[in-house]
CSV table of C-alpha atoms in Angstrom, one decimal:
chain,number,residue,atom,x,y,z
A,1,UNK,CA,0.0,0.0,0.0
A,2,UNK,CA,3.0,2.3,-0.5
A,3,UNK,CA,1.1,4.0,-3.3
A,4,UNK,CA,-1.4,5.6,-1.0
A,5,UNK,CA,-1.9,9.3,-1.5
A,6,UNK,CA,-2.5,12.0,1.1
A,7,UNK,CA,-3.4,15.7,1.4
A,8,UNK,CA,-1.0,17.9,3.3
A,9,UNK,CA,-1.8,20.3,6.1
A,10,UNK,CA,-3.4,20.5,9.6
A,11,UNK,CA,-7.0,21.6,9.9
A,12,UNK,CA,-7.2,22.7,6.3
A,13,UNK,CA,-10.3,23.0,4.2
A,14,UNK,CA,-9.7,20.0,2.0
A,15,UNK,CA,-11.7,18.6,-0.9
A,16,UNK,CA,-11.2,15.2,-2.5
A,17,UNK,CA,-13.0,12.9,-4.9
A,18,UNK,CA,-12.3,9.4,-6.0
A,19,UNK,CA,-10.8,9.6,-9.5
A,20,UNK,CA,-13.2,6.9,-10.7
A,21,UNK,CA,-16.0,9.5,-10.4
A,22,UNK,CA,-14.7,12.8,-11.7
A,23,UNK,CA,-17.0,15.7,-10.9
A,24,UNK,CA,-18.6,13.9,-7.9
A,25,UNK,CA,-18.2,17.0,-5.6
A,26,UNK,CA,-21.2,19.4,-6.1
A,27,UNK,CA,-20.2,22.8,-7.4
A,28,UNK,CA,-21.1,26.0,-5.6
A,29,UNK,CA,-23.2,24.4,-2.8
A,30,UNK,CA,-23.1,21.6,-0.2
A,31,UNK,CA,-26.6,20.1,-0.5
A,32,UNK,CA,-28.0,20.2,-4.1
A,33,UNK,CA,-31.5,18.8,-4.8
A,34,UNK,CA,-29.8,16.0,-6.8
A,35,UNK,CA,-26.1,15.2,-6.1
A,36,UNK,CA,-23.8,14.1,-9.0
A,37,UNK,CA,-23.9,10.4,-9.7
A,38,UNK,CA,-27.0,10.0,-7.6
A,39,UNK,CA,-25.1,10.3,-4.3
A,40,UNK,CA,-26.4,11.2,-0.9
A,41,UNK,CA,-25.1,14.3,0.8
A,42,UNK,CA,-24.3,13.8,4.5
A,43,UNK,CA,-22.7,16.3,6.9
A,44,UNK,CA,-20.4,15.1,9.7
A,45,UNK,CA,-20.1,17.8,12.4
A,46,UNK,CA,-17.2,17.8,14.9
A,47,UNK,CA,-18.3,21.0,16.6
A,48,UNK,CA,-21.5,22.9,17.5
A,49,UNK,CA,-22.9,24.7,14.5
A,50,UNK,CA,-22.4,28.0,16.2
A,51,UNK,CA,-18.7,27.6,17.2
A,52,UNK,CA,-16.5,30.5,16.1
A,53,UNK,CA,-15.0,30.0,12.7
A,54,UNK,CA,-11.5,29.1,13.9
A,55,UNK,CA,-12.9,26.1,15.9
A,56,UNK,CA,-15.8,25.2,13.7
A,57,UNK,CA,-15.3,21.6,12.3
A,58,UNK,CA,-17.4,19.9,9.8
A,59,UNK,CA,-17.1,17.9,6.6
A,60,UNK,CA,-19.6,17.0,3.8
A,61,UNK,CA,-19.6,13.4,2.6
A,62,UNK,CA,-21.1,12.3,-0.7
A,63,UNK,CA,-21.9,8.6,-0.4
A,64,UNK,CA,-23.7,5.8,-2.2
A,65,UNK,CA,-26.0,5.2,0.7
A,66,UNK,CA,-26.3,7.3,3.9
A,67,UNK,CA,-25.0,6.0,7.2
A,68,UNK,CA,-28.5,6.2,8.7
A,69,UNK,CA,-29.5,3.0,6.9
A,70,UNK,CA,-28.8,0.4,9.5
A,71,UNK,CA,-30.6,-1.9,11.9
A,72,UNK,CA,-31.1,-0.8,15.6
A,73,UNK,CA,-28.0,-0.8,17.8
A,74,UNK,CA,-27.9,-3.5,20.5
A,75,UNK,CA,-25.5,-3.7,23.5
A,76,UNK,CA,-22.4,-5.9,23.0
A,77,UNK,CA,-19.7,-7.2,25.3
A,78,UNK,CA,-17.1,-4.5,26.1
A,79,UNK,CA,-14.3,-6.8,27.0
A,80,UNK,CA,-11.6,-4.8,28.8
A,81,UNK,CA,-12.7,-1.5,27.4
A,82,UNK,CA,-14.3,0.5,30.3
A,83,UNK,CA,-15.0,3.8,31.8
A,84,UNK,CA,-15.4,2.5,35.4
A,85,UNK,CA,-12.9,4.5,37.3
A,86,UNK,CA,-13.9,3.1,40.7
A,87,UNK,CA,-13.3,-0.6,40.0
A,88,UNK,CA,-10.4,-0.7,42.4
A,89,UNK,CA,-9.0,1.6,45.2
A,90,UNK,CA,-6.8,4.6,44.1
A,91,UNK,CA,-3.1,3.9,43.9
A,92,UNK,CA,-0.7,6.9,44.1
A,93,UNK,CA,2.4,4.7,43.6
A,94,UNK,CA,4.8,5.0,40.7
A,95,UNK,CA,3.6,2.3,38.3
A,96,UNK,CA,5.4,0.5,35.6
A,97,UNK,CA,4.1,-2.2,33.2
A,98,UNK,CA,6.2,-4.7,31.3
A,99,UNK,CA,5.5,-5.0,27.6
A,100,UNK,CA,1.8,-5.9,27.2
A,101,UNK,CA,1.2,-9.4,25.9
A,102,UNK,CA,0.0,-9.9,22.3
A,103,UNK,CA,-2.2,-12.9,21.9
A,104,UNK,CA,-1.0,-15.6,19.4
A,105,UNK,CA,-3.2,-15.9,16.4
A,106,UNK,CA,-2.9,-19.7,16.7
A,107,UNK,CA,-4.6,-19.5,20.1
A,108,UNK,CA,-7.2,-16.7,19.6
A,109,UNK,CA,-8.1,-14.3,16.8
A,110,UNK,CA,-8.2,-10.8,18.2
A,111,UNK,CA,-8.8,-7.7,16.1
A,112,UNK,CA,-8.3,-4.0,17.0
A,113,UNK,CA,-11.7,-3.6,18.8
A,114,UNK,CA,-11.6,-6.8,20.8
A,115,UNK,CA,-7.9,-6.1,21.6
A,116,UNK,CA,-8.6,-2.7,23.3
A,117,UNK,CA,-7.8,-2.7,27.0
A,118,UNK,CA,-8.4,0.4,29.2
A,119,UNK,CA,-5.4,1.0,31.4
A,120,UNK,CA,-6.4,4.3,33.2
A,121,UNK,CA,-8.5,7.4,32.7
A,122,UNK,CA,-10.7,10.0,34.3
A,123,UNK,CA,-13.8,12.1,33.7
A,124,UNK,CA,-17.1,11.3,32.1
A,125,UNK,CA,-18.3,10.7,28.6
A,126,UNK,CA,-21.8,11.9,29.3
A,127,UNK,CA,-20.6,15.4,30.4
A,128,UNK,CA,-18.0,15.4,27.7
A,129,UNK,CA,-15.0,16.0,29.9
A,130,UNK,CA,-12.3,13.4,30.4
A,131,UNK,CA,-9.8,11.0,28.9
A,132,UNK,CA,-9.0,7.3,28.6
A,133,UNK,CA,-5.7,5.6,28.0
A,134,UNK,CA,-5.9,2.2,26.3
A,135,UNK,CA,-3.6,-0.5,24.9
A,136,UNK,CA,-4.4,-2.4,21.8
A,137,UNK,CA,-2.9,-5.9,21.2
A,138,UNK,CA,-4.2,-7.8,18.2
A,139,UNK,CA,-3.3,-10.3,15.6
A,140,UNK,CA,-6.0,-10.2,12.9
A,141,UNK,CA,-7.7,-7.7,10.7
A,142,UNK,CA,-11.2,-6.4,11.1
A,143,UNK,CA,-13.4,-8.2,8.5
A,144,UNK,CA,-16.8,-6.7,7.6
A,145,UNK,CA,-16.8,-4.6,10.8
A,146,UNK,CA,-15.9,-1.0,11.6
A,147,UNK,CA,-15.6,1.1,14.7
A,148,UNK,CA,-17.2,4.4,15.5
A,149,UNK,CA,-16.4,6.4,18.6
A,150,UNK,CA,-19.2,8.6,19.6
A,151,UNK,CA,-17.4,9.6,22.8
A,152,UNK,CA,-14.3,11.3,21.6
A,153,UNK,CA,-11.1,11.4,19.5
A,154,UNK,CA,-8.7,8.5,19.3
A,155,UNK,CA,-5.0,9.3,19.0
A,156,UNK,CA,-3.4,6.0,18.0
A,157,UNK,CA,0.3,5.2,18.5
A,158,UNK,CA,1.4,2.0,16.9
A,159,UNK,CA,4.4,0.4,18.6
A,160,UNK,CA,4.7,-3.0,16.9
A,161,UNK,CA,3.4,-3.7,13.4
A,162,UNK,CA,2.0,-1.3,10.8
A,163,UNK,CA,-1.7,-0.8,10.6
A,164,UNK,CA,-3.8,0.0,7.5
A,165,UNK,CA,-6.8,2.1,8.5
A,166,UNK,CA,-9.7,2.4,6.2
A,167,UNK,CA,-11.9,5.4,7.0
A,168,UNK,CA,-14.9,7.1,5.4
A,169,UNK,CA,-12.4,9.6,4.0
A,170,UNK,CA,-9.9,7.1,2.5
A,171,UNK,CA,-7.1,4.9,3.6
A,172,UNK,CA,-4.0,5.6,5.8
A,173,UNK,CA,-1.0,3.3,6.4
A,174,UNK,CA,0.4,4.1,9.9
A,175,UNK,CA,3.7,2.6,11.0
A,176,UNK,CA,5.5,2.6,14.3
A,177,UNK,CA,7.0,6.0,14.8
A,178,UNK,CA,3.9,7.5,13.2
A,179,UNK,CA,0.7,8.5,14.9
A,180,UNK,CA,-2.8,9.0,13.6
A,181,UNK,CA,-5.9,10.7,15.0
A,182,UNK,CA,-9.4,9.5,14.2
A,183,UNK,CA,-11.8,12.2,15.4
A,184,UNK,CA,-15.2,11.7,17.1
A,185,UNK,CA,-17.8,10.0,15.0
A,186,UNK,CA,-15.6,8.8,12.1
A,187,UNK,CA,-16.0,5.2,11.1
A,188,UNK,CA,-12.8,3.2,10.6
A,189,UNK,CA,-11.6,-0.4,10.2
A,190,UNK,CA,-8.1,-1.6,11.0
A,191,UNK,CA,-6.1,-4.2,9.0
A,192,UNK,CA,-2.9,-5.7,10.6
A,193,UNK,CA,-0.2,-7.8,9.2
A,194,UNK,CA,0.8,-9.9,12.2
A,195,UNK,CA,1.2,-9.5,15.9
A,196,UNK,CA,0.4,-5.8,16.5
A,197,UNK,CA,0.5,-3.6,19.6
A,198,UNK,CA,0.1,0.1,20.4
A,199,UNK,CA,-1.3,2.8,22.6
A,200,UNK,CA,-4.4,4.9,22.4
A,201,UNK,CA,-5.1,8.3,24.0
A,202,UNK,CA,-8.9,9.0,24.0
A,203,UNK,CA,-10.1,12.5,24.7
A,204,UNK,CA,-13.8,13.4,25.1
A,205,UNK,CA,-14.8,17.0,25.1
A,206,UNK,CA,-12.1,18.5,23.0
A,207,UNK,CA,-10.3,17.9,19.7
A,208,UNK,CA,-6.5,17.8,19.3
A,209,UNK,CA,-4.8,20.9,18.0
A,210,UNK,CA,-1.3,22.2,17.5
A,211,UNK,CA,0.1,24.0,20.5
A,212,UNK,CA,0.6,27.7,20.4
A,213,UNK,CA,4.2,28.6,19.7
A,214,UNK,CA,4.4,32.0,21.6
A,215,UNK,CA,8.0,33.3,21.7
A,216,UNK,CA,9.2,30.4,19.6
A,217,UNK,CA,7.7,32.2,16.6
A,218,UNK,CA,6.0,31.0,13.5
A,219,UNK,CA,8.0,27.8,13.0
A,220,UNK,CA,9.0,24.7,15.0
A,221,UNK,CA,7.7,21.6,16.8
A,222,UNK,CA,5.2,19.8,14.6
A,223,UNK,CA,4.8,21.8,11.3
A,224,UNK,CA,1.3,21.8,9.9
A,225,UNK,CA,2.3,20.7,6.4
A,226,UNK,CA,3.7,17.4,7.7
A,227,UNK,CA,0.2,16.2,8.8
A,228,UNK,CA,-1.4,14.0,6.1
A,229,UNK,CA,-5.1,13.3,5.4
A,230,UNK,CA,-6.2,10.5,3.2
A,231,UNK,CA,-7.8,11.1,-0.2
A,232,UNK,CA,-11.3,9.9,-1.1
A,233,UNK,CA,-11.7,6.2,-1.8
A,234,UNK,CA,-14.9,4.2,-2.0
A,235,UNK,CA,-16.2,0.7,-2.3
A,236,UNK,CA,-19.7,-0.1,-3.6
A,237,UNK,CA,-20.0,-3.5,-1.8
A,238,UNK,CA,-23.0,-5.4,-0.7
A,239,UNK,CA,-22.4,-7.7,2.3
A,240,UNK,CA,-25.0,-10.5,2.2
A,241,UNK,CA,-23.9,-11.8,5.6
A,242,UNK,CA,-24.2,-8.4,7.2
A,243,UNK,CA,-21.7,-5.6,7.9
A,244,UNK,CA,-21.2,-4.8,11.6
A,245,UNK,CA,-20.9,-1.2,12.8
A,246,UNK,CA,-19.6,-1.0,16.4
A,247,UNK,CA,-20.4,2.2,18.2
A,248,UNK,CA,-18.7,3.3,21.4
A,249,UNK,CA,-21.3,5.4,23.2
A,250,UNK,CA,-21.2,6.6,26.8
A,251,UNK,CA,-18.4,4.2,27.5
A,252,UNK,CA,-20.2,1.1,26.3
A,253,UNK,CA,-20.1,-0.8,23.0
A,254,UNK,CA,-23.1,-1.3,20.8
A,255,UNK,CA,-23.4,-3.0,17.4
A,256,UNK,CA,-25.7,-2.6,14.5
A,257,UNK,CA,-26.0,-4.5,11.2
A,258,UNK,CA,-26.3,-3.1,7.7
A,259,UNK,CA,-26.1,-4.8,4.3
A,260,UNK,CA,-23.4,-2.6,2.7
A,261,UNK,CA,-19.9,-1.3,3.3
A,262,UNK,CA,-19.8,2.0,5.2
A,263,UNK,CA,-16.8,3.1,3.2
A,264,UNK,CA,-18.9,4.2,0.3
A,265,UNK,CA,-18.0,7.9,0.3
A,266,UNK,CA,-17.2,8.9,-3.3
A,267,UNK,CA,-16.2,12.5,-2.5
A,268,UNK,CA,-15.9,14.8,0.5
A,269,UNK,CA,-14.8,18.3,1.5
A,270,UNK,CA,-14.3,20.0,4.8
A,271,UNK,CA,-11.9,20.5,7.7
A,272,UNK,CA,-13.0,17.6,9.9
A,273,UNK,CA,-10.9,14.7,8.9
A,274,UNK,CA,-8.7,11.8,10.1
A,275,UNK,CA,-5.0,12.5,9.8
A,276,UNK,CA,-1.5,11.0,10.4
A,277,UNK,CA,1.9,12.3,11.3
A,278,UNK,CA,5.5,11.0,11.2
A,279,UNK,CA,7.3,11.7,14.5
A,280,UNK,CA,10.6,12.0,12.6
A,281,UNK,CA,9.4,15.3,11.2
A,282,UNK,CA,9.2,17.0,14.6
A,283,UNK,CA,11.5,20.0,14.8
A,284,UNK,CA,13.0,19.9,18.3
A,285,UNK,CA,13.5,23.0,20.3
A,286,UNK,CA,16.1,22.6,23.1
A,287,UNK,CA,18.3,24.3,25.6
A,288,UNK,CA,21.6,25.6,24.2
A,289,UNK,CA,23.1,27.3,27.3
A,290,UNK,CA,22.3,25.8,30.7
A,291,UNK,CA,19.5,24.2,32.8
A,292,UNK,CA,16.3,22.7,31.4
A,293,UNK,CA,13.5,24.0,29.3
A,294,UNK,CA,10.2,22.5,30.4
A,295,UNK,CA,9.2,19.3,28.6
A,296,UNK,CA,6.2,21.2,27.1
A,297,UNK,CA,8.6,22.2,24.3
A,298,UNK,CA,8.2,18.6,23.0
A,299,UNK,CA,4.4,18.8,22.6
A,300,UNK,CA,3.1,17.5,19.3
A,301,UNK,CA,-0.6,17.9,19.9
A,302,UNK,CA,-2.8,19.3,22.7
A,303,UNK,CA,-6.4,19.0,23.7
A,304,UNK,CA,-7.2,22.1,25.6
A,305,UNK,CA,-9.4,22.4,28.7
A,306,UNK,CA,-11.6,25.4,29.5
A,307,UNK,CA,-8.8,26.7,31.7
A,308,UNK,CA,-6.2,28.8,29.8
A,309,UNK,CA,-2.9,27.1,29.5
A,310,UNK,CA,-4.1,23.8,31.0
A,311,UNK,CA,-4.6,20.8,28.8
A,312,UNK,CA,-7.0,17.9,29.2
A,313,UNK,CA,-4.3,16.0,27.4
A,314,UNK,CA,-1.0,16.7,25.7
A,315,UNK,CA,0.9,14.3,23.4
A,316,UNK,CA,4.6,14.8,24.0
A,317,UNK,CA,7.6,13.0,22.5
A,318,UNK,CA,11.2,12.7,23.4
A,319,UNK,CA,13.0,12.3,20.0
A,320,UNK,CA,16.6,12.1,19.1
A,321,UNK,CA,18.4,15.4,19.6
A,322,UNK,CA,21.6,17.1,20.8
A,323,UNK,CA,22.3,17.8,24.4
A,324,UNK,CA,24.7,20.7,24.9
A,325,UNK,CA,23.7,22.4,28.2
A,326,UNK,CA,26.7,23.4,30.3
A,327,UNK,CA,27.0,23.0,34.1
A,328,UNK,CA,23.7,21.1,34.0
A,329,UNK,CA,22.3,17.7,35.0
A,330,UNK,CA,21.0,16.9,31.6
A,331,UNK,CA,18.5,14.0,32.0
A,332,UNK,CA,15.0,14.8,33.3
A,333,UNK,CA,15.2,16.2,36.8
A,334,UNK,CA,13.4,14.8,39.9
A,335,UNK,CA,9.9,16.1,39.9
A,336,UNK,CA,6.4,16.2,41.4
A,337,UNK,CA,3.7,17.5,39.1
A,338,UNK,CA,0.1,18.7,39.3
A,339,UNK,CA,-0.4,16.8,36.1
A,340,UNK,CA,-0.6,13.0,35.5
A,341,UNK,CA,2.1,11.5,33.3
A,342,UNK,CA,1.7,8.3,31.4
A,343,UNK,CA,4.8,7.3,29.4
A,344,UNK,CA,5.1,4.8,26.6
A,345,UNK,CA,8.1,3.6,24.6
A,346,UNK,CA,7.9,2.9,20.8
A,347,UNK,CA,11.6,1.8,20.4
A,348,UNK,CA,15.0,2.0,22.1
A,349,UNK,CA,15.8,2.9,25.7
A,350,UNK,CA,14.6,5.9,27.5
A,351,UNK,CA,17.4,8.1,28.7
A,352,UNK,CA,16.4,8.3,32.4
A,353,UNK,CA,15.5,4.6,32.7
A,354,UNK,CA,17.7,2.5,30.5
A,355,UNK,CA,16.6,-0.7,32.2
A,356,UNK,CA,13.1,-2.0,33.0
A,357,UNK,CA,11.2,0.5,30.8
A,358,UNK,CA,10.7,-1.4,27.6
A,359,UNK,CA,9.1,-0.9,24.2
A,360,UNK,CA,5.4,-1.8,24.4
A,361,UNK,CA,5.3,-1.2,28.2
A,362,UNK,CA,4.4,1.9,30.1
A,363,UNK,CA,4.7,4.0,33.3
A,364,UNK,CA,2.2,6.1,35.2
A,365,UNK,CA,3.4,8.8,37.6
A,366,UNK,CA,0.2,10.2,39.1
A,367,UNK,CA,-0.5,13.6,40.3
A,368,UNK,CA,2.1,14.8,42.8
A,369,UNK,CA,3.8,11.4,42.9
A,370,UNK,CA,7.6,11.9,42.8
A,371,UNK,CA,9.6,10.5,40.0
A,372,UNK,CA,12.9,11.0,38.2
A,373,UNK,CA,16.1,9.3,37.1
A,374,UNK,CA,17.1,6.0,38.6
A,375,UNK,CA,20.3,5.7,40.6
A,376,UNK,CA,22.6,4.6,37.6
A,377,UNK,CA,21.4,7.5,35.5
A,378,UNK,CA,21.9,10.0,38.3
A,379,UNK,CA,25.5,8.8,39.1
A,380,UNK,CA,26.5,8.6,35.5
A,381,UNK,CA,25.1,12.0,34.6
A,382,UNK,CA,26.5,13.7,37.7
A,383,UNK,CA,30.0,12.9,36.7
A,384,UNK,CA,29.8,13.0,32.9
A,385,UNK,CA,32.1,15.2,30.8
A,386,UNK,CA,29.7,17.8,29.5
A,387,UNK,CA,30.4,17.9,25.9
A,388,UNK,CA,27.8,18.1,23.1
A,389,UNK,CA,26.3,14.6,22.7
A,390,UNK,CA,23.5,12.9,20.9
A,391,UNK,CA,20.5,12.1,23.1
A,392,UNK,CA,18.0,9.3,22.4
A,393,UNK,CA,19.4,8.1,19.1
A,394,UNK,CA,17.4,5.1,18.0
A,395,UNK,CA,14.7,5.9,20.6
A,396,UNK,CA,11.2,7.3,20.7
A,397,UNK,CA,9.5,7.7,24.0
A,398,UNK,CA,6.3,9.6,24.4
A,399,UNK,CA,4.1,11.0,27.2
A,400,UNK,CA,0.3,11.4,27.5
A,401,UNK,CA,0.1,14.2,30.1
A,402,UNK,CA,-3.2,15.2,31.6
A,403,UNK,CA,-4.6,17.6,34.1
A,404,UNK,CA,-7.0,14.8,35.2
A,405,UNK,CA,-6.1,12.7,38.2
A,406,UNK,CA,-6.0,9.2,36.7
A,407,UNK,CA,-7.7,6.1,38.0
A,408,UNK,CA,-6.1,2.8,37.0
A,409,UNK,CA,-8.5,0.0,36.0
A,410,UNK,CA,-8.7,-3.5,37.5
A,411,UNK,CA,-7.3,-4.8,34.2
A,412,UNK,CA,-4.2,-2.5,34.5
A,413,UNK,CA,-3.5,-3.3,38.2
A,414,UNK,CA,-4.4,-7.0,38.2
A,415,UNK,CA,-5.8,-8.8,35.2
A,416,UNK,CA,-3.1,-8.0,32.6
A,417,UNK,CA,-0.4,-9.4,35.0
A,418,UNK,CA,2.1,-7.0,33.5
A,419,UNK,CA,2.5,-4.6,36.4
A,420,UNK,CA,6.1,-4.5,37.6
A,421,UNK,CA,5.8,-4.5,41.4
A,422,UNK,CA,9.6,-4.0,41.8
A,423,UNK,CA,9.5,-0.6,40.0
A,424,UNK,CA,10.1,1.4,43.2
A,425,UNK,CA,13.4,-0.4,43.7
A,426,UNK,CA,15.1,1.5,40.9
A,427,UNK,CA,15.3,4.5,43.3
A,428,UNK,CA,16.2,2.5,46.5
A,429,UNK,CA,20.0,2.7,45.8
A,430,UNK,CA,20.0,6.5,45.7
A,431,UNK,CA,22.4,7.6,48.4
A,432,UNK,CA,23.2,10.8,50.3
A,433,UNK,CA,25.9,13.0,48.8
A,434,UNK,CA,25.3,15.7,51.4
A,435,UNK,CA,28.5,17.2,52.9
A,436,UNK,CA,27.9,19.9,55.6
A,437,UNK,CA,31.6,20.8,55.4
A,438,UNK,CA,31.5,21.5,51.6
A,439,UNK,CA,32.7,24.9,50.5
A,440,UNK,CA,32.9,26.2,47.0
A,441,UNK,CA,36.3,26.1,45.5
A,442,UNK,CA,38.0,29.3,44.4
A,443,UNK,CA,36.8,29.0,40.9
A,444,UNK,CA,33.4,27.3,41.5
A,445,UNK,CA,31.0,30.2,41.0
A,446,UNK,CA,33.1,31.6,38.2
A,447,UNK,CA,32.9,28.3,36.4
A,448,UNK,CA,29.2,27.9,37.0
A,449,UNK,CA,28.5,31.4,35.6
A,450,UNK,CA,30.8,31.2,32.7
């Protein structure tokens, strides 16, 4: 599928039509009495009609049959997908999970939806204010079934195995070290090519956007032109055995049947679309003198809350870069935070925890829970020769940071059996270096302030 085509830009007003049906987009209006090719016009709104123009999101889809033609929804088994944040007692400890197990296809066929497992989250889908963090582990493609999230946006981070995502807007191939966002209400199906694993950040109540750059200026971080949206592609396919549409609604799963493929959109236009992004394209901003800049400089996407400067969720990465700060402990510092920090690892070794934190695993440092480098990292970096050095080559770690206080699910604490109960021990060897008789040498302050 390397021949897939995309449209470039973030939040643009796009238009696309399948080349098999030239002229399928109506000219000069959205909803003509009769659409070209006998298509149905259908609007997908991602915001209130009355939102200000900068935040107004909608797309018009021109399809062979409208999505309303389906049998009634009925409740279905949710598996380990949940919004029950009170299943177990709160746990403020530092938590680390070993790589999550991918089921063998020879033992059980698991697709993207049945392979979703909620790890932690907070808030409420009904009031449209909250987030969920999920893992997906699967080994088979979705066949004659698609998923539709009525609760919020999915930011998907593949860690092992590429995924081919078919949407109403077209197809996207998303590989490890890329991400994609499927926004609220968009139907999609996931094809895999073997054992596949990744992370999902779900946000209900806001859409992801690019962070403001402020004093950085017009350029830097994730550049808008590097975001890619699929081009129109349709299939006019009847499914005699029934096509299943799975709807996530108020934290539960429901399914309905219809007799045709939902991916029957011949043309579309608008600014409410799925999109993908390659993390290698991130333009890193970093400290070039001394001390640390806050990790917010590594924000790729943000979902803002109603409080200025406070995010419901940020997606932050720690990509390969140069470390050049003088007179500085360069790894992440010891920290307690009013935000919740979930970290995942796509590949390589994270600089502050070279052992134990593995690709396909995760950590959660809850609100005001202390965290920071392990003993080996601290000792090594405290005595290192501070010359320019490459940091995180061959690595890609990321963080889902949220202003919500996260609750961990029973699956995350118990059922998955991947929780590393020895995690706290990585800080146990930290020893005192305090010397009450220490005095600065003759050249100490001069050296520090050079």
